[in-house]
Structure formats: C-alpha cells, structure tokens
mmCIF file of C-alpha atoms in Angstrom:
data_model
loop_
_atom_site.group_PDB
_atom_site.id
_atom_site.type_symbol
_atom_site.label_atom_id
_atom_site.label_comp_id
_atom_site.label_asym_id
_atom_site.label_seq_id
_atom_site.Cartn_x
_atom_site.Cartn_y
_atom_site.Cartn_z
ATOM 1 C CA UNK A 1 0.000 0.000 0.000
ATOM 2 C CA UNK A 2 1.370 3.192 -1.243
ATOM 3 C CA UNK A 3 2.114 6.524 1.211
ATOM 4 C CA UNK A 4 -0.630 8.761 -0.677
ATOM 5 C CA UNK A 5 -3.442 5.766 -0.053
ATOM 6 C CA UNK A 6 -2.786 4.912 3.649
ATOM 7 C CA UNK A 7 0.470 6.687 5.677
ATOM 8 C CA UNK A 8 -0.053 5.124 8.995
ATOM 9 C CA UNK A 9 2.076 2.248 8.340
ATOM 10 C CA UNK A 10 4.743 4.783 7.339
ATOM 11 C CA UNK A 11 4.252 6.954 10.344
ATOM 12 C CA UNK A 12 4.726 4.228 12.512
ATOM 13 C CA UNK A 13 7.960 2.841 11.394
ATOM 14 C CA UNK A 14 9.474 6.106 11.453
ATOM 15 C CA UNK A 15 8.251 7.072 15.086
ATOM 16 C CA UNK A 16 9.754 3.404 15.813
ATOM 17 C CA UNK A 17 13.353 3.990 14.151
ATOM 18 C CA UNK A 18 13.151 7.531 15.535
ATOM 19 C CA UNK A 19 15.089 10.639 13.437
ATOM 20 C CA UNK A 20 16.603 7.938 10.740
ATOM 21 C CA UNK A 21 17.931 8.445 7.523
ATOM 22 C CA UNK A 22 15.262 6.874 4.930
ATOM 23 C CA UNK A 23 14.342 7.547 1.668
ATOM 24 C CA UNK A 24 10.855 8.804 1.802
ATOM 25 C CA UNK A 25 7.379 8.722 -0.406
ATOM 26 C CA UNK A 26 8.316 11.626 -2.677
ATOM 27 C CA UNK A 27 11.299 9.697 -3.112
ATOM 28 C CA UNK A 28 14.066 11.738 -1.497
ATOM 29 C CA UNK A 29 16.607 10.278 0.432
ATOM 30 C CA UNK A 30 16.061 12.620 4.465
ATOM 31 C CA UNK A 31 16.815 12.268 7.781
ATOM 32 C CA UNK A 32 12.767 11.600 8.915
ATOM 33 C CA UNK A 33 11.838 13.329 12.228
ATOM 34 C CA UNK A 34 8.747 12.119 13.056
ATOM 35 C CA UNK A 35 7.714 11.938 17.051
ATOM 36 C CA UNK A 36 5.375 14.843 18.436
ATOM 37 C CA UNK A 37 8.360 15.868 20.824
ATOM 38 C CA UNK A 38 11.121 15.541 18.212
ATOM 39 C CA UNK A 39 9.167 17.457 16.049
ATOM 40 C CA UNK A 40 8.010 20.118 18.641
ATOM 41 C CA UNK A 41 11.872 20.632 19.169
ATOM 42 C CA UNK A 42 13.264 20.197 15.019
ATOM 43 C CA UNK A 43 10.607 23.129 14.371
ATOM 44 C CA UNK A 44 11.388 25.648 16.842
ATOM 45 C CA UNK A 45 15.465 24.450 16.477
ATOM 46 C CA UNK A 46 17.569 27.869 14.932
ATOM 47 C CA UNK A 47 19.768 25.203 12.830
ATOM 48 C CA UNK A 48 17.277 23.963 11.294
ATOM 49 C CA UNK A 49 16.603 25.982 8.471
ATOM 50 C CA UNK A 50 14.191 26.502 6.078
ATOM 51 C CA UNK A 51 15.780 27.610 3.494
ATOM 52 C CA UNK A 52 15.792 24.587 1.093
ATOM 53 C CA UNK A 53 15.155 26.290 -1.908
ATOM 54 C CA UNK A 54 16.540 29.397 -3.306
ATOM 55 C CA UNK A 55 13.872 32.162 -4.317
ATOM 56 C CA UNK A 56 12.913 34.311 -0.828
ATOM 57 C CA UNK A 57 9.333 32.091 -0.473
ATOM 58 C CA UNK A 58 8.343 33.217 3.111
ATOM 59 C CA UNK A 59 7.704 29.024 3.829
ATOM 60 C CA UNK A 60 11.643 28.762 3.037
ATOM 61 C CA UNK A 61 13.226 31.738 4.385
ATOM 62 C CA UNK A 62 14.728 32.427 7.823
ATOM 63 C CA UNK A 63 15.111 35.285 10.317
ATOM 64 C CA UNK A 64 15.314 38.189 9.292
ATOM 65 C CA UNK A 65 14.345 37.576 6.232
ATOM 66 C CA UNK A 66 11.222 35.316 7.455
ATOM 67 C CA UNK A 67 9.859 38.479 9.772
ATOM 68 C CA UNK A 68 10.061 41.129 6.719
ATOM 69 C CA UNK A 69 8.198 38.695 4.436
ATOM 70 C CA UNK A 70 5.819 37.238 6.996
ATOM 71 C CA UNK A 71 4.789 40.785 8.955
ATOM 72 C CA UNK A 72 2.333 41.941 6.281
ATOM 73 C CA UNK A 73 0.654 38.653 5.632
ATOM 74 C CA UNK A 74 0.099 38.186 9.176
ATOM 75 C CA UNK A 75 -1.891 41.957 8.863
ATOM 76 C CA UNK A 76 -3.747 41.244 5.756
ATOM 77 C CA UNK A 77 -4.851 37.480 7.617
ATOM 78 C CA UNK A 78 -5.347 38.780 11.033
ATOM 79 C CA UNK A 79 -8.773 37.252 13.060
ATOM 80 C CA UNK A 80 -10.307 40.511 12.516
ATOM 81 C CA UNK A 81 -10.177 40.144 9.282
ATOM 82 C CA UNK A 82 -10.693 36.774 8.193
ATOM 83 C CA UNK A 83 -13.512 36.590 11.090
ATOM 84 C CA UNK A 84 -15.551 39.105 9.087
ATOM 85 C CA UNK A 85 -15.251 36.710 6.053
ATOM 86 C CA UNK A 86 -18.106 34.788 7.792
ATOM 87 C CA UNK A 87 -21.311 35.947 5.938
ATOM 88 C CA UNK A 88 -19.358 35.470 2.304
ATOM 89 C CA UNK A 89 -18.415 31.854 3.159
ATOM 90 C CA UNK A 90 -21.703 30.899 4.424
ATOM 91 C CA UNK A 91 -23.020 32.440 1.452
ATOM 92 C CA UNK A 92 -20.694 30.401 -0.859
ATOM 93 C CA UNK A 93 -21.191 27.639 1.175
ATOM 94 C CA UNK A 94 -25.081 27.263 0.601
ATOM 95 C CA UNK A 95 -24.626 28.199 -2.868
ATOM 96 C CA UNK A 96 -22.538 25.151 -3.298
ATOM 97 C CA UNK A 97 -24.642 22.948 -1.681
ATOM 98 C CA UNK A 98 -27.692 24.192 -3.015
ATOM 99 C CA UNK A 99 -26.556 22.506 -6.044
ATOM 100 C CA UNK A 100 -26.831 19.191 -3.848
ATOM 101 C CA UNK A 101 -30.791 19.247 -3.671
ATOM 102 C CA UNK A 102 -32.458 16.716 -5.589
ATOM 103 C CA UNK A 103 -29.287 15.007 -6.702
ATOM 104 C CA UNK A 104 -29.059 11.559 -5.897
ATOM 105 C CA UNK A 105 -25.045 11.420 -5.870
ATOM 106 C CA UNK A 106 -22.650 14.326 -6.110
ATOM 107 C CA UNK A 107 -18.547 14.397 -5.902
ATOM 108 C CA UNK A 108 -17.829 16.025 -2.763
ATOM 109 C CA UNK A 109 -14.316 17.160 -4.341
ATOM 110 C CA UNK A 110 -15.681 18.658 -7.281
ATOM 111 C CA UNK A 111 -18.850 20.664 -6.471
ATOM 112 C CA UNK A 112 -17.669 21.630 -2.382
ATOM 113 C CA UNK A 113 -14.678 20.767 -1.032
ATOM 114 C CA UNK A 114 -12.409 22.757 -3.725
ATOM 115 C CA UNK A 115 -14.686 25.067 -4.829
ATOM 116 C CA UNK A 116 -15.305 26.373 -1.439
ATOM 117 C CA UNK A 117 -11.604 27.269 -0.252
ATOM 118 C CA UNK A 118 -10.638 28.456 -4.058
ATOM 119 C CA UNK A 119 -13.609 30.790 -4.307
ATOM 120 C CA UNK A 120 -12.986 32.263 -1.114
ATOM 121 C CA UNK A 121 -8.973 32.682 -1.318
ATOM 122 C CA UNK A 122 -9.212 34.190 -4.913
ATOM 123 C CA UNK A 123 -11.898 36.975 -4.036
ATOM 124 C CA UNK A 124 -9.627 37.227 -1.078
ATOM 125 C CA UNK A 125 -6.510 37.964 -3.245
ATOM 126 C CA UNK A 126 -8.576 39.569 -6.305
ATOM 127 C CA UNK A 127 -7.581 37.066 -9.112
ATOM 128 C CA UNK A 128 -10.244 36.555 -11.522
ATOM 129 C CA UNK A 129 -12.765 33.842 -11.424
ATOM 130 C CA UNK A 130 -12.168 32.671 -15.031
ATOM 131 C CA UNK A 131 -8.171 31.979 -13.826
ATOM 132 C CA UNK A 132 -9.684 29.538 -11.239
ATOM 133 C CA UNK A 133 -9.343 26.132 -13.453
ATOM 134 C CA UNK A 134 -6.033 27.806 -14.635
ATOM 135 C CA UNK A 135 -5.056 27.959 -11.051
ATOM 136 C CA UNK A 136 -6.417 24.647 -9.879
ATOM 137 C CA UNK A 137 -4.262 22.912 -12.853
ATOM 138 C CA UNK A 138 -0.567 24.743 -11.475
ATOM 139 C CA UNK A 139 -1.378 24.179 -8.039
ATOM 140 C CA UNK A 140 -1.902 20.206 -8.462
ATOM 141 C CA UNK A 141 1.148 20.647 -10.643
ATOM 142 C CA UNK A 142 3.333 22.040 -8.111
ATOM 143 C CA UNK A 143 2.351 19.951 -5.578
ATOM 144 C CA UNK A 144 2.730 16.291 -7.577
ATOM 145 C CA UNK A 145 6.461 15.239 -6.893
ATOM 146 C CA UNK A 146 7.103 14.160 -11.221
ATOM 147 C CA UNK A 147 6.154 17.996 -12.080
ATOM 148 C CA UNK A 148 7.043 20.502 -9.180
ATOM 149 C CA UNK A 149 9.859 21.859 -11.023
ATOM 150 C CA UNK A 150 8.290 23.053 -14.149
ATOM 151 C CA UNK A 151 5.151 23.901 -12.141
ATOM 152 C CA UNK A 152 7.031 26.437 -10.421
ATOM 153 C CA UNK A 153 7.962 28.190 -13.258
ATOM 154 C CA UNK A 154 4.982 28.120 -15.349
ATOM 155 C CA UNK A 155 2.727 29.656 -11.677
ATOM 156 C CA UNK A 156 5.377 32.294 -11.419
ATOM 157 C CA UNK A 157 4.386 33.351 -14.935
ATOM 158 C CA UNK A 158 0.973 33.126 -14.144
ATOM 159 C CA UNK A 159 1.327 35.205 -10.874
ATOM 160 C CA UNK A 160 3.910 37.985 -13.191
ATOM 161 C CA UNK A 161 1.305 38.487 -15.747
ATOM 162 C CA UNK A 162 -1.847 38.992 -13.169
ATOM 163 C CA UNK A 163 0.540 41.588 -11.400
ATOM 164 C CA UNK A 164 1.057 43.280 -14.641
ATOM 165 C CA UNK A 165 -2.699 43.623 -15.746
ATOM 166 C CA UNK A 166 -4.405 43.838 -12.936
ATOM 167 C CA UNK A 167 -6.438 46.946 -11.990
ATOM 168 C CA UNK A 168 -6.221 48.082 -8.106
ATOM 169 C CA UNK A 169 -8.983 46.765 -5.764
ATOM 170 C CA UNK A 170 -10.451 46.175 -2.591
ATOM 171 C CA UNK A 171 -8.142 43.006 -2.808
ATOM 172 C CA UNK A 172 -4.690 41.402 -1.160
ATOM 173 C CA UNK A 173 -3.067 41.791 -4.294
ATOM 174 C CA UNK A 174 -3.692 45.318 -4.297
ATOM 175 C CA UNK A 175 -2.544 45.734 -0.429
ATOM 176 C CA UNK A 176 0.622 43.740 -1.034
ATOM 177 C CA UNK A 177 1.840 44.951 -4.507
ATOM 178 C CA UNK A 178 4.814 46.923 -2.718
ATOM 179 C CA UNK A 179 6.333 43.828 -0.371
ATOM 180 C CA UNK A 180 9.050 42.202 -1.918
ATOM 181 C CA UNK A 181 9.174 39.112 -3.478
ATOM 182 C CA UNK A 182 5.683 38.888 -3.985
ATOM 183 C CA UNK A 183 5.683 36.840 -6.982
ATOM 184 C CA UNK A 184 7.193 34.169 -4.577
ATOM 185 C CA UNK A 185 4.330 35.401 -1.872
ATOM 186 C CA UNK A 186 1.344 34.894 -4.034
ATOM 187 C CA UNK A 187 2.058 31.643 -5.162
ATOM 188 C CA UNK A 188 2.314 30.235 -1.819
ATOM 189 C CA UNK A 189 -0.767 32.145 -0.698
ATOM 190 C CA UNK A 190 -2.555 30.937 -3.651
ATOM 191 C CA UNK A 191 -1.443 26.846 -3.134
ATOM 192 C CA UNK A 192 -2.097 26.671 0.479
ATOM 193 C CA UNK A 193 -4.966 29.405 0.595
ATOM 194 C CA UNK A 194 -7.131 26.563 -1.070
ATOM 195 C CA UNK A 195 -5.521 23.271 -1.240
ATOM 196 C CA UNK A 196 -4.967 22.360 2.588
ATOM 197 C CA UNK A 197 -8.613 23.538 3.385
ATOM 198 C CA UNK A 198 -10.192 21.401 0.360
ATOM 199 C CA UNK A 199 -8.134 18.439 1.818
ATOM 200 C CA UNK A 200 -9.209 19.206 5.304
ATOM 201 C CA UNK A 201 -13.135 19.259 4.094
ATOM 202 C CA UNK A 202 -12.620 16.060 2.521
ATOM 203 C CA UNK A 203 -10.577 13.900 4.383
ATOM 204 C CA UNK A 204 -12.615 15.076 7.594
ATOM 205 C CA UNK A 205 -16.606 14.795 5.922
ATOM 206 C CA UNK A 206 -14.883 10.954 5.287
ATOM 207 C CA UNK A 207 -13.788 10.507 8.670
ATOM 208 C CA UNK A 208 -17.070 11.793 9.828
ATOM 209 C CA UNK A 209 -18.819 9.928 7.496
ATOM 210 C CA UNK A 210 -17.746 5.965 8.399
ATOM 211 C CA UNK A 211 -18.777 7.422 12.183
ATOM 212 C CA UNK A 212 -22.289 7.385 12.316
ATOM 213 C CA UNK A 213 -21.948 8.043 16.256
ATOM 214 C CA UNK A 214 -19.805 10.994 15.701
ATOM 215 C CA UNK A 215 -21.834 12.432 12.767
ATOM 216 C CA UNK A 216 -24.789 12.211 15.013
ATOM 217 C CA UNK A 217 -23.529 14.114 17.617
ATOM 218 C CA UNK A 218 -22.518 16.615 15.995
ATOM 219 C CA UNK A 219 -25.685 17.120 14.360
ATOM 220 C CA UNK A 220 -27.301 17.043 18.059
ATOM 221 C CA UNK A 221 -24.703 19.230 19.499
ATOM 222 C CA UNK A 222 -23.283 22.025 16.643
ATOM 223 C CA UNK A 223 -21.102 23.307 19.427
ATOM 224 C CA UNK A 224 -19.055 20.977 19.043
ATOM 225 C CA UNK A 225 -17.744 21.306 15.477
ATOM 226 C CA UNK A 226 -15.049 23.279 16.504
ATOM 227 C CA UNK A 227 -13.451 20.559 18.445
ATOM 228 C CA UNK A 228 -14.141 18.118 15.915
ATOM 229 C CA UNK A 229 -12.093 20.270 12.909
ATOM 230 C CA UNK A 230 -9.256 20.559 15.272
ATOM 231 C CA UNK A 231 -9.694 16.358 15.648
ATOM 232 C CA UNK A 232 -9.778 15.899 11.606
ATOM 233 C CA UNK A 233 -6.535 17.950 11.201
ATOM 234 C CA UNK A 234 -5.002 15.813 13.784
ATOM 235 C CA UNK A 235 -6.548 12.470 12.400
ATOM 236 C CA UNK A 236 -6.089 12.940 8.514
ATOM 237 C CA UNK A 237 -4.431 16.221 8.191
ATOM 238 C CA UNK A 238 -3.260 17.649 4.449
ATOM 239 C CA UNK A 239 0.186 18.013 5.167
ATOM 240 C CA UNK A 240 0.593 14.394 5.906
ATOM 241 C CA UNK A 241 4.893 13.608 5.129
ATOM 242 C CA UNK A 242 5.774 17.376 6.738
ATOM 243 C CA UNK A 243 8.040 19.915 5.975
ATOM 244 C CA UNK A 244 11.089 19.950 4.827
ATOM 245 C CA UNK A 245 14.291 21.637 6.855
ATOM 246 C CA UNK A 246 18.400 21.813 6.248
ATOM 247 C CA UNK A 247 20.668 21.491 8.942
ATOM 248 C CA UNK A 248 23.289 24.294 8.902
ATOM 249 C CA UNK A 249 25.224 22.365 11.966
ATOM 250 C CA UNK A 250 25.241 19.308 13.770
ATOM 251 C CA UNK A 251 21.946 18.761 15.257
ATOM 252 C CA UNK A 252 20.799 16.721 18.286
ATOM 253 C CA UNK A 253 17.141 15.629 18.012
ATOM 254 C CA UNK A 254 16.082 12.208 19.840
ATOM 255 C CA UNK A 255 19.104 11.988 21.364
ATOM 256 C CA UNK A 256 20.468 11.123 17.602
ATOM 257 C CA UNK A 257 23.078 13.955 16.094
ATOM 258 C CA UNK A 258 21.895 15.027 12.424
ATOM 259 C CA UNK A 259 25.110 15.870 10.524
ATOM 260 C CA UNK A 260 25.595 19.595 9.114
ATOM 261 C CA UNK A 261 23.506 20.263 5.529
ATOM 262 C CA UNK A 262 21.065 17.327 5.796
ATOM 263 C CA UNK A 263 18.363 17.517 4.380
ATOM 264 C CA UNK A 264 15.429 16.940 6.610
ATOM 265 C CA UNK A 265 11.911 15.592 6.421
ATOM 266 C CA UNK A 266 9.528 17.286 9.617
ATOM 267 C CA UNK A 267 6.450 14.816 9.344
ATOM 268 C CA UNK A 268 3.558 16.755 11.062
ATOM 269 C CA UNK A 269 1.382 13.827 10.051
ATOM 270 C CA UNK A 270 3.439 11.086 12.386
ATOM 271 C CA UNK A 271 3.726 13.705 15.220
ATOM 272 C CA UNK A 272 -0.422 13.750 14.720
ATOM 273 C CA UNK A 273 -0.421 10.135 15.295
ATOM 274 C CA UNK A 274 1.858 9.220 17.918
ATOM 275 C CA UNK A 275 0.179 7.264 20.767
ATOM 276 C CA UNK A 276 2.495 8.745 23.473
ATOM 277 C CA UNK A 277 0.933 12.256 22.899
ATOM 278 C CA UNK A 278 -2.673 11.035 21.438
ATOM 279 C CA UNK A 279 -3.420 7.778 23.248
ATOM 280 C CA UNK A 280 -5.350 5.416 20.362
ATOM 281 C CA UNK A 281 -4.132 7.843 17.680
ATOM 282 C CA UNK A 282 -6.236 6.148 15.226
ATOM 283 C CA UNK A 283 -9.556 6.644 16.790
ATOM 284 C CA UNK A 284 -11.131 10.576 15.748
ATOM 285 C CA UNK A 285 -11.991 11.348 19.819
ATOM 286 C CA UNK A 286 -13.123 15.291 20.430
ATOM 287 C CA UNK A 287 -11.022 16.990 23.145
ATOM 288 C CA UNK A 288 -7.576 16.284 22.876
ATOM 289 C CA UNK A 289 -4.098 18.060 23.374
ATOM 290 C CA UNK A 290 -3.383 20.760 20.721
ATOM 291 C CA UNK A 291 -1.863 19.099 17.218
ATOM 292 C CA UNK A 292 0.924 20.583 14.792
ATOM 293 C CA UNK A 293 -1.369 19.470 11.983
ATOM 294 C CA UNK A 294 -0.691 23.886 10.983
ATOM 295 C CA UNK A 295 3.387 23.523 12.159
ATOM 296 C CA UNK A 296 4.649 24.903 15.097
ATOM 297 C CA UNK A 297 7.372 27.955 15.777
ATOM 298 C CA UNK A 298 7.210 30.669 13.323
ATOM 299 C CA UNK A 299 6.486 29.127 10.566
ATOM 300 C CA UNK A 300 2.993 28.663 12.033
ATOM 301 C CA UNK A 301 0.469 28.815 9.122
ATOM 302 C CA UNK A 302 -0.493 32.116 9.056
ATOM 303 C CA UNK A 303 -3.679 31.214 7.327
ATOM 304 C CA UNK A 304 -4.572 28.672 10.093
ATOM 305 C CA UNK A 305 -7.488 30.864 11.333
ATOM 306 C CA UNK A 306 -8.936 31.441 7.854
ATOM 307 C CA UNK A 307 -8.578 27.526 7.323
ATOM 308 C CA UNK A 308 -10.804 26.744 10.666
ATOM 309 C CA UNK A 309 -13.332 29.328 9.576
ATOM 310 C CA UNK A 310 -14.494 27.459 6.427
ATOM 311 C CA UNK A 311 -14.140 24.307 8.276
ATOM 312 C CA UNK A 312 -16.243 24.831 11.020
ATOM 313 C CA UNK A 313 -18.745 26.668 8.208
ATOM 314 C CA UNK A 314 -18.472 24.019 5.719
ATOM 315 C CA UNK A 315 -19.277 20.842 8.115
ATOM 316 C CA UNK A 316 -21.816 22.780 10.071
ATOM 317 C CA UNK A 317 -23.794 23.692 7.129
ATOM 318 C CA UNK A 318 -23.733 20.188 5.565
ATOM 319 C CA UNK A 319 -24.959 18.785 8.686
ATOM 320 C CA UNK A 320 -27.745 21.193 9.042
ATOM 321 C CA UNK A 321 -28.675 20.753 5.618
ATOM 322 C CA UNK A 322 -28.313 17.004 4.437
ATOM 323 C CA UNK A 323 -28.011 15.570 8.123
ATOM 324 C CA UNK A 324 -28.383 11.865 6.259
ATOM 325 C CA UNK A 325 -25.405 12.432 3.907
ATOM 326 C CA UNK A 326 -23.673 8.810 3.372
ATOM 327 C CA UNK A 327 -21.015 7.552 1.882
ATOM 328 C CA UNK A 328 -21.536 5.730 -1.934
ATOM 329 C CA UNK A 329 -18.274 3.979 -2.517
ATOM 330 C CA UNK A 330 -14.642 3.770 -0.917
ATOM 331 C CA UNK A 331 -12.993 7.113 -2.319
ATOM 332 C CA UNK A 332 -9.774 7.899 -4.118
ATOM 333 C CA UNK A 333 -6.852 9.155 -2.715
ATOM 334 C CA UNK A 334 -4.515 11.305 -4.828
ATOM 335 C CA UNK A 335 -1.068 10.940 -5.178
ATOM 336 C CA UNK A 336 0.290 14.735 -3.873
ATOM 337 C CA UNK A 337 2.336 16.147 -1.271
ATOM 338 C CA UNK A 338 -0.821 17.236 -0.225
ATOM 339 C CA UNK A 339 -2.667 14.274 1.691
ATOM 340 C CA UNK A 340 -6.173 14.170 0.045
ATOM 341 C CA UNK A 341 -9.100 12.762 -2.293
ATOM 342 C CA UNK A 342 -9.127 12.749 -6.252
ATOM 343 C CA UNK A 343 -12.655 11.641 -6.004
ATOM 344 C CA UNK A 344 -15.342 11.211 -2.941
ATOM 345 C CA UNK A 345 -19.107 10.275 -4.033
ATOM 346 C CA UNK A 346 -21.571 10.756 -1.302
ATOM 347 C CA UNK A 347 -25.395 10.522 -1.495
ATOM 348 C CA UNK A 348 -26.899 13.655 -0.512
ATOM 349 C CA UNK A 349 -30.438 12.463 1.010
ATOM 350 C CA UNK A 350 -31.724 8.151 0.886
#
C-alpha cells in the first residue's frame, strides 16, 4: 500500500526507528523526524533551516528575512479580518450545496470541497474567477512530486502576468503589490490558501462519514464542530509527510546527532499520530491536546485561522442541511504532497 493511499504504516515505522535516515514517499533520500516531541523541538530548532530552496518564499526563508516577508501577511490574515469573512463563506457555502438538492449522488471534491476554499482565497486575493481552473491545474502541478519543477515556473508566470494587468482593488493583491518578493508570496498564498482547506473538508466529511456516532452528535450538538475540525486535522491532516528543513550544523534531536547540511523531512502527520501524545491515535476522539497538523514555531500557518473558519462553516452547514449524507463507494486518494481525495461520491439524502 502506497504513502498517498494509507500513511499510517509509514508513520509508525518512522516514530519506531526515531530521526533515521530513509528515503521517503516523494522519493528523497532525508533524515525523517517524526515523534510529536522531536518534532516540537526540530521546528522551533535555529539550525534547522528553512531555506531549502533558493527564491525568498516566506515558507523557506529564515530570520530576518522570514519576519520582513511574513509581517504583512500576518496583517492582511489577522482574526479581525478573516472573522468578518463569515457571511461570504456561508453564502458560498449554501450556494454550493444548493446545487446538492435533488441530486441523488454528487462528488464532494468537485462541487464543495475545492470550490469552497478556491472561491474564497481568490476573491480574497482579487484574481479573476475565469483563472480559477487555470489555477487549480498549477497548483496540483506544483504539488505532484514528477512535475514541481516546471510547475514552479509556469505559476510564477501566471502570478507575473496577473501583477502586470491587474487593476487596483479592494483586494490582497492590491494591499501587497509593494512587499518584496511577492511573486514568490502569491504563489504560496494561492497553493495553500485553497488546497490544505479542500483536503481538510474532505478527508474530515470521510472521517465523519464511516462514524455514524460521531456524525450524530454533531448534528445534536453544533457546538461541538469546533473541536471536531481541530480532531480531523489531527486524524487525517493535508500536510501528511511534513516539511522539509536543512541542517546548517550538527543537530541533536532524539538523542540522535543530524550531521551539518542534511536535508530533513519534519512529518507533522506522524507527530499527529503518535500514541504517546494522542493515546489510540487512530480513533477521531473530540477533546484532545493541541496538534501541529498547521506547524509549530514561526512558521505557524499564518492562514490557520482562515482555514478553521471554512471548516467549522463548511461541516456545520452540511450537517444542518443534508443531516443523512452517506457515503456511496470507498474514495480515491490522490497521489500529492498534499494528503487528500481525487474523487469522494456521497449521497446527498436516501
């Protein structure tokens, strides 16, 4: 069984072997850090940097550099502003699913769970809707291990031309157009703006959905959805192998010394699952100890409040609204450095 179809075998040989040299799914050869301590410590650890790749992308750069590039995001994504976002994404929420009435199967990928986050990140940014399937195409790209490289290029074009005809707005784009590297900027905003939160939607409605218990519950008790996004990151999460790190000296993790300029594999999806921090990791359970499912240190996702938003929005509406939604048939997982579902048929109402 491959990585992309079912990690937990992988997770667990790592957390057994502890940081080990291995050569992972997206087949690299890294040291593998993969405990929820050892990975607490490797992502708050100065000599482990983040600068694997050249180019100034704030997910790759360190101090300063990092703090320049990452001060205005944090203002354009702060709570106050993504928590007035709430009336637009119910809105596009129900429009979505209003599609789902009267249908007796739909593809929860294609008509919600990407639609949703991508409608809501490009209004955020001010990219056009007819560059949406343009968009969705270089994002899978960049994020399927045969065709990063070229990917990159060919979104960096994309990004160069919108900068150079777009008109000013009530938009990101507009806000940002004077930070530096922006190019760089947008297409990370872009990728993970839409593509972690689609993942999250769908691998948690499956979760939800092969727990009739849970579903019920929550259907009972809406308070509670909250609790039970925070459990489906932990669970299933989207970033499922990690992030990646360099070490610019010899590092102890583990109690095992990581030689100077390895390369290094930080696999938030492991730390998610490890029984000594989650006991029965495998079982979705409502009230547990904060996960690194969005990292941990600086490099905290700074669109980790947006992300919960249109979670808690998205499963809350769907319950309210088709509160017998089942499952049709075992779904497809993808094969992405993004953990999540090619295809995922569900029957709206018996």
């Amino acid at each position: 069984m491959s990585f992309f179809t079912d990690p937990t075998p992988y997770f667990d040989e790592w957390r057994a072997r502890g940081p080990a040299l291995v050569e992972t799914p997206d087949g690299q050869t890294s040291w593998v850090i993969s405990s929820y301590d050892d990975v607490v410590q490797a992502l708050s650890h100065p000599a482990l940097s983040s600068a694997i790749i050249p180019g100034g992308m704030l997910n790759h750069t360190d101090p300063p550099e990092h703090t320049q590039l990452r001060k205005p995001i944090a203002r354009a994504f702060s709570t106050r502003r993504v928590e007035a976002l709430r009336p637009r994404i119910e809105e596009i929420t129900n429009e979505l699913l209003d599609v789902w009435q009267g249908a007796e199967e739909v593809d929860v990928v294609e008509t919600f769970a990407y639609p949703l986050p991508i409608t809501v990140i490009c209004e955020l940014l001010g990219l056009p809707e007819e560059d949406r399937n343009e968009v969705r195409g270089l994002t899978s790209d960049l994020l399927n291990p045969a065709t990063m490289a070229e990917a990159y290029g060919r979104f960096a074009a994309y990004v160069q031309r919108l900068l150079e005809t777009k008109e000013p707005g009530d938009d990101l784009i507009t806000e940002l157009r004077d930070e530096p590297n922006l190019v760089n900027t947008l297409v990370l905003l872009i990728t993970a703006g839409h593509e972690t939160t689609s993942h999250l939607i769908g691998n948690g409605l499956l979760a939800l959905l092969r727990r009739p218990a849970l579903k019920q519950s929550l259907i009972d008790d809406p308070i509670l959805i909250p609790e039970a996004v925070e459990e489906f990151l932990r669970h299933d999460g989207p970033l499922a192998l990690g992030v990646g790190r360099v070490t610019t000296s010899d590092v102890v993790i583990g109690g095992v010394t990581i030689p100077r300029s390895s390369q290094v594999t930080v696999s938030l999806g492991a730390a998610n699952r490890d029984p000594s921090r989650f006991p029965g990791p495998d079982v979705v359970q409502l009230g547990r100890d904060p996960h690194v499912a969005f990292g941990h240190g600086i490099h905290y996702c700074v669109g980790a409040r947006l992300a919960r938003i249109e979670g808690e929005i998205a499963f809350g509406t769907l319950l309210r609204r088709f509160p017998e939604l089942a499952l049709v048939a075992e779904p497809e997982w993808r094969e992405s450095f993004i953990r999540g579902l090619a295809s995922f048929r569900v029957r709206p109402k018996p």
